[in-house]
């Protein structure tokens, strides 16, 4: 049995924080839905229960996505005074004939197709988790229990989309790491240029390590105005960023996703006789 891990935090850390990982998260939920329907039938499924089978990716996205039809605070109006409805994301830009079950296994390609719509990962929790007693989140135990159910029915537990669940969860966690590295780099550049607009930032290409090379940056700009007196502050930048509210939220989301991904390797529970 798994502890009560949930994916709630994935959904609450803001639209932009989810931009890169949102597409993998929605594929993840889609896979969990398929997995549950396969193992427990339509009645046992708890993901987007309002989308009746066959709930293909198009139907699923339309069911669970938050589509903005208004650009900015006020609805835009055309020259004839009529309201212009925009669709953000605009699912008409997606070629859904491509997004078959097989194609969705290539997360990179599927993600690019979803990107065409401007999808940012905004989901309607009420539609996604409608009637879920635990609230607006996906307990990992649901995935685990479903896998046990398949196992106990003598079905292949890693067949029915379990591998795809693990892959999309890993992709979402990795995308968040990239996101974090990007945010940190932007914040570092902004801070340095604030000190002296001629400072040059030295980047590394690592993702799991800070993407900025602090010591090289300090060396490169040695002697420039403002460097000597800010050196220590610059040295502390990554540490401070990691410990800021935004940093901590983001790192917690990565950790939760990775933890959930790792927990999906546990042995099966006991089958009822
Ligand atoms: C900041 O967080 C990143 C991501 O977890 C980590 O790789 C890095 O070592 C941390 N750096 C510091 C100075 O805490």
Short mmCIF file of C-alpha atoms and ligand atoms in Angstrom, two decimals:
data_model
loop_
_atom_site.label_atom_id
_atom_site.label_comp_id
_atom_site.label_asym_id
_atom_site.label_seq_id
_atom_site.Cartn_x
_atom_site.Cartn_y
_atom_site.Cartn_z
CA UNK A 1 0.00 0.00 0.00
CA UNK A 2 1.23 3.46 -0.86
CA UNK A 3 1.18 6.42 1.46
CA UNK A 4 -1.33 9.02 0.37
CA UNK A 5 0.69 10.80 -2.27
CA UNK A 6 -1.27 13.22 -4.36
CA UNK A 7 -0.75 15.21 -7.49
CA UNK A 8 -2.63 18.19 -6.08
CA UNK A 9 0.46 20.35 -5.95
CA UNK A 10 0.98 19.92 -9.68
CA UNK A 11 -2.22 21.77 -10.27
CA UNK A 12 -1.90 24.64 -7.88
CA UNK A 13 1.47 26.15 -8.56
CA UNK A 14 0.28 28.47 -11.28
CA UNK A 15 -0.41 28.48 -14.98
CA UNK A 16 3.01 29.62 -16.08
CA UNK A 17 4.94 27.36 -13.79
CA UNK A 18 3.12 24.49 -15.49
CA UNK A 19 3.60 25.62 -19.05
CA UNK A 20 6.28 23.08 -19.95
CA UNK A 21 5.11 20.18 -17.82
CA UNK A 22 1.37 20.76 -18.27
CA UNK A 23 1.20 18.85 -21.54
CA UNK A 24 2.77 15.77 -19.97
CA UNK A 25 0.49 16.06 -16.97
CA UNK A 26 -2.61 16.05 -19.15
CA UNK A 27 -1.28 12.98 -21.01
CA UNK A 28 -0.63 11.40 -17.61
CA UNK A 29 -4.23 11.95 -16.52
CA UNK A 30 -5.47 10.64 -19.84
CA UNK A 31 -3.41 7.48 -19.36
CA UNK A 32 -4.62 7.01 -15.79
CA UNK A 33 -8.17 7.26 -17.09
CA UNK A 34 -7.52 4.58 -19.71
CA UNK A 35 -5.79 2.45 -17.11
CA UNK A 36 -8.71 2.66 -14.67
CA UNK A 37 -11.36 2.04 -17.31
CA UNK A 38 -9.42 -0.96 -18.54
CA UNK A 39 -9.03 -2.46 -15.05
CA UNK A 40 -12.18 -1.37 -13.24
CA UNK A 41 -14.62 -0.48 -15.98
CA UNK A 42 -16.31 2.86 -16.59
CA UNK A 43 -17.93 2.73 -13.13
CA UNK A 44 -14.60 2.33 -11.33
CA UNK A 45 -12.83 5.10 -13.18
CA UNK A 46 -12.36 8.35 -11.25
CA UNK A 47 -10.59 10.52 -13.83
CA UNK A 48 -12.84 12.74 -15.93
CA UNK A 49 -15.87 10.49 -15.38
CA UNK A 50 -17.95 12.92 -17.45
CA UNK A 51 -16.06 11.87 -20.59
CA UNK A 52 -17.65 8.59 -21.59
CA UNK A 53 -15.74 5.97 -23.56
CA UNK A 54 -14.43 6.09 -26.13
CA UNK A 55 -13.01 9.26 -24.64
CA UNK A 56 -10.27 10.07 -27.12
CA UNK A 57 -7.69 12.78 -26.56
CA UNK A 58 -9.85 15.40 -28.25
CA UNK A 59 -12.89 14.62 -26.12
CA UNK A 60 -10.71 14.41 -23.02
CA UNK A 61 -9.04 17.79 -23.59
CA UNK A 62 -12.37 19.42 -24.28
CA UNK A 63 -13.78 17.94 -21.10
CA UNK A 64 -11.02 18.88 -18.65
CA UNK A 65 -9.40 22.03 -20.07
CA UNK A 66 -9.97 25.55 -19.01
CA UNK A 67 -10.38 27.45 -22.26
CA UNK A 68 -10.29 31.23 -22.07
CA UNK A 69 -12.57 32.93 -24.51
CA UNK A 70 -11.67 36.44 -23.49
CA UNK A 71 -8.40 38.20 -24.26
CA UNK A 72 -7.30 40.06 -21.15
CA UNK A 73 -9.72 41.54 -18.65
CA UNK A 74 -12.30 42.88 -21.09
CA UNK A 75 -13.79 40.89 -23.95
CA UNK A 76 -12.34 42.16 -27.22
CA UNK A 77 -14.81 43.62 -29.70
CA UNK A 78 -14.50 43.79 -33.48
CA UNK A 79 -15.21 46.82 -35.73
CA UNK A 80 -18.87 45.78 -35.87
CA UNK A 81 -19.02 46.05 -32.09
CA UNK A 82 -19.51 42.33 -31.70
CA UNK A 83 -17.54 40.45 -29.13
CA UNK A 84 -14.58 38.53 -30.49
CA UNK A 85 -14.20 35.17 -28.88
CA UNK A 86 -10.72 33.84 -28.73
CA UNK A 87 -9.89 30.31 -27.73
CA UNK A 88 -6.87 29.98 -25.54
CA UNK A 89 -5.84 27.20 -25.90
CA UNK A 90 -7.22 26.73 -29.40
CA UNK A 91 -7.70 23.00 -29.86
CA UNK A 92 -8.64 23.46 -33.51
CA UNK A 93 -4.93 23.92 -34.16
CA UNK A 94 -4.21 20.36 -33.06
CA UNK A 95 -4.31 17.52 -35.58
CA UNK A 96 -6.18 15.04 -33.41
CA UNK A 97 -6.05 12.35 -36.09
CA UNK A 98 -2.35 12.16 -35.22
CA UNK A 99 -2.85 11.76 -31.48
CA UNK A 100 -3.52 8.03 -31.50
CA UNK A 101 -2.69 5.80 -28.56
CA UNK A 102 0.57 4.82 -30.19
CA UNK A 103 1.57 8.34 -31.14
CA UNK A 104 0.99 9.50 -27.54
CA UNK A 105 3.78 7.16 -26.43
CA UNK A 106 6.23 9.50 -28.12
CA UNK A 107 5.86 12.20 -25.49
CA UNK A 108 8.10 14.63 -27.27
CA UNK A 109 6.12 14.47 -30.53
CA UNK A 110 2.76 14.45 -28.74
CA UNK A 111 3.85 17.40 -26.61
CA UNK A 112 4.76 19.38 -29.72
CA UNK A 113 1.34 18.70 -31.20
CA UNK A 114 -0.35 19.92 -28.00
CA UNK A 115 1.88 23.01 -28.02
CA UNK A 116 0.32 24.11 -31.32
CA UNK A 117 -2.85 24.99 -29.42
CA UNK A 118 -1.04 27.15 -26.89
CA UNK A 119 -1.98 24.68 -24.14
CA UNK A 120 -0.51 25.82 -20.80
CA UNK A 121 -1.73 23.06 -18.55
CA UNK A 122 -4.77 24.83 -17.13
CA UNK A 123 -7.28 22.17 -16.14
CA UNK A 124 -10.71 22.19 -14.53
CA UNK A 125 -10.26 20.19 -11.35
CA UNK A 126 -14.01 19.78 -10.98
CA UNK A 127 -14.22 17.98 -14.33
CA UNK A 128 -10.99 16.07 -13.88
CA UNK A 129 -11.74 14.76 -10.40
CA UNK A 130 -15.51 15.09 -10.28
CA UNK A 131 -16.82 13.14 -7.32
CA UNK A 132 -13.40 12.08 -6.11
CA UNK A 133 -13.79 11.72 -2.35
CA UNK A 134 -10.22 12.82 -1.66
CA UNK A 135 -10.80 16.22 -3.23
CA UNK A 136 -9.17 17.78 -6.24
CA UNK A 137 -6.18 15.55 -6.55
CA UNK A 138 -5.07 12.20 -7.85
CA UNK A 139 -3.95 9.86 -5.08
CA UNK A 140 -1.10 7.64 -6.21
CA UNK A 141 -2.88 4.85 -4.36
CA UNK A 142 -5.48 4.97 -7.15
CA UNK A 143 -2.81 3.99 -9.68
CA UNK A 144 -1.42 1.38 -7.32
CA UNK A 145 -4.84 -0.10 -6.52
CA UNK A 146 -5.68 -0.23 -10.20
CA UNK A 147 -2.47 -2.08 -10.95
CA UNK A 148 -3.28 -4.54 -8.13
CA UNK A 149 -6.75 -5.02 -9.58
CA UNK A 150 -5.30 -5.91 -12.99
CA UNK A 151 -2.80 -8.25 -11.37
CA UNK A 152 -5.49 -9.97 -9.32
CA UNK A 153 -7.73 -10.36 -12.38
CA UNK A 154 -4.86 -12.19 -14.04
CA UNK A 155 -4.41 -9.37 -16.57
CA UNK A 156 -1.06 -7.88 -17.50
CA UNK A 157 -0.64 -5.05 -14.96
CA UNK A 158 2.07 -3.28 -16.89
CA UNK A 159 0.21 -3.73 -20.14
CA UNK A 160 -2.82 -1.48 -19.84
CA UNK A 161 -0.96 1.85 -19.94
CA UNK A 162 1.03 1.49 -16.73
CA UNK A 163 4.32 2.05 -18.56
CA UNK A 164 2.87 5.15 -20.22
CA UNK A 165 1.79 6.45 -16.81
CA UNK A 166 5.35 6.10 -15.53
CA UNK A 167 6.82 7.70 -18.65
CA UNK A 168 4.51 10.71 -18.66
CA UNK A 169 5.08 11.27 -14.94
CA UNK A 170 8.84 11.21 -15.49
CA UNK A 171 8.51 13.58 -18.45
CA UNK A 172 6.45 16.00 -16.35
CA UNK A 173 9.06 15.94 -13.57
CA UNK A 174 11.89 16.49 -16.07
CA UNK A 175 10.04 19.35 -17.76
CA UNK A 176 9.66 21.00 -14.39
CA UNK A 177 13.40 20.71 -13.82
CA UNK A 178 14.01 22.46 -17.13
CA UNK A 179 11.43 25.08 -16.18
CA UNK A 180 13.20 25.66 -12.90
CA UNK A 181 16.57 26.04 -14.58
CA UNK A 182 15.05 28.56 -17.02
CA UNK A 183 13.43 30.62 -14.27
CA UNK A 184 16.60 30.65 -12.22
CA UNK A 185 18.68 31.74 -15.22
CA UNK A 186 16.28 34.57 -16.03
CA UNK A 187 16.24 35.76 -12.42
CA UNK A 188 20.03 35.65 -12.26
CA UNK A 189 20.42 37.65 -15.47
CA UNK A 190 17.96 40.23 -14.24
CA UNK A 191 19.74 40.58 -10.92
CA UNK A 192 23.19 40.91 -12.51
CA UNK A 193 22.09 43.46 -15.09
CA UNK A 194 20.44 45.44 -12.33
CA UNK A 195 23.85 45.69 -10.63
CA UNK A 196 25.64 46.65 -13.84
CA UNK A 197 24.06 46.50 -17.28
CA UNK A 198 27.39 45.50 -18.81
CA UNK A 199 27.89 42.38 -16.70
CA UNK A 200 28.09 39.16 -18.69
CA UNK A 201 26.46 35.98 -17.43
CA UNK A 202 28.33 32.72 -17.92
CA UNK A 203 25.97 29.78 -18.46
CA UNK A 204 26.50 26.06 -18.06
CA UNK A 205 24.40 23.52 -19.92
CA UNK A 206 23.57 21.37 -16.92
CA UNK A 207 19.97 21.05 -15.84
CA UNK A 208 20.20 19.41 -12.45
CA UNK A 209 22.94 21.81 -11.38
CA UNK A 210 22.55 25.54 -11.44
CA UNK A 211 22.44 26.51 -15.13
CA UNK A 212 24.52 29.58 -14.36
CA UNK A 213 28.22 29.36 -13.63
CA UNK A 214 28.55 31.69 -10.66
CA UNK A 215 32.32 31.51 -10.19
CA UNK A 216 33.01 31.98 -13.90
CA UNK A 217 30.57 34.88 -13.99
CA UNK A 218 32.39 36.53 -11.10
CA UNK A 219 35.77 35.93 -12.79
CA UNK A 220 34.61 37.17 -16.14
CA UNK A 221 33.35 40.45 -14.71
CA UNK A 222 36.17 40.95 -12.21
CA UNK A 223 37.30 44.54 -12.14
CA UNK A 224 34.01 45.80 -13.58
CA UNK A 225 32.14 48.40 -11.61
CA UNK A 226 30.00 46.88 -8.86
CA UNK A 227 31.55 43.41 -8.89
CA UNK A 228 33.87 43.52 -5.88
CA UNK A 229 31.22 44.81 -3.51
CA UNK A 230 28.52 42.38 -4.75
CA UNK A 231 30.61 39.26 -5.09
CA UNK A 232 29.30 37.54 -1.97
CA UNK A 233 25.73 38.43 -2.80
CA UNK A 234 26.14 36.93 -6.27
CA UNK A 235 27.68 33.83 -4.79
CA UNK A 236 24.59 33.36 -2.60
CA UNK A 237 22.15 33.86 -5.46
CA UNK A 238 21.31 30.22 -6.21
CA UNK A 239 20.97 29.36 -2.55
CA UNK A 240 18.65 32.31 -1.99
CA UNK A 241 16.61 31.50 -5.08
CA UNK A 242 16.23 27.88 -3.97
CA UNK A 243 14.95 29.10 -0.63
CA UNK A 244 12.55 31.71 -1.96
CA UNK A 245 8.83 30.95 -1.88
CA UNK A 246 8.69 30.44 -5.64
CA UNK A 247 11.78 28.26 -5.57
CA UNK A 248 10.53 26.11 -2.70
CA UNK A 249 7.11 25.60 -4.34
CA UNK A 250 8.68 24.59 -7.58
CA UNK A 251 11.21 22.23 -6.00
CA UNK A 252 8.43 20.67 -3.92
CA UNK A 253 6.44 19.98 -7.09
CA UNK A 254 9.46 18.32 -8.72
CA UNK A 255 10.10 16.27 -5.64
CA UNK A 256 6.48 15.20 -5.36
CA UNK A 257 6.34 14.09 -8.98
CA UNK A 258 9.62 12.24 -8.78
CA UNK A 259 8.59 10.62 -5.50
CA UNK A 260 5.33 9.51 -7.01
CA UNK A 261 7.12 8.15 -10.06
CA UNK A 262 9.53 6.18 -7.85
CA UNK A 263 6.73 4.79 -5.69
CA UNK A 264 5.09 3.20 -8.70
CA UNK A 265 7.65 0.42 -8.56
CA UNK A 266 6.33 -1.16 -5.37
CA UNK A 267 5.40 -4.87 -5.29
CA UNK A 268 1.77 -5.93 -5.62
CA UNK A 269 -0.60 -6.04 -2.66
CA UNK A 270 -2.45 -9.19 -1.60
CA UNK A 271 -5.27 -10.46 -3.78
CA UNK A 272 -8.60 -11.29 -2.11
CA UNK A 273 -9.36 -15.02 -2.31
C1 LIG B 1 19.48 24.65 -5.76
O1 LIG B 1 18.49 23.69 -6.19
C2 LIG B 1 18.93 22.88 -7.26
C3 LIG B 1 17.74 22.04 -7.69
O2 LIG B 1 17.28 21.23 -6.64
C4 LIG B 1 20.11 22.04 -6.83
O3 LIG B 1 20.57 21.24 -7.92
C5 LIG B 1 21.24 22.95 -6.36
O4 LIG B 1 22.30 22.18 -5.86
C6 LIG B 1 20.75 23.91 -5.29
N1 LIG B 1 21.83 24.83 -5.01
C7 LIG B 1 22.04 25.38 -3.82
C8 LIG B 1 23.24 26.28 -3.70
O5 LIG B 1 21.31 25.17 -2.88
#
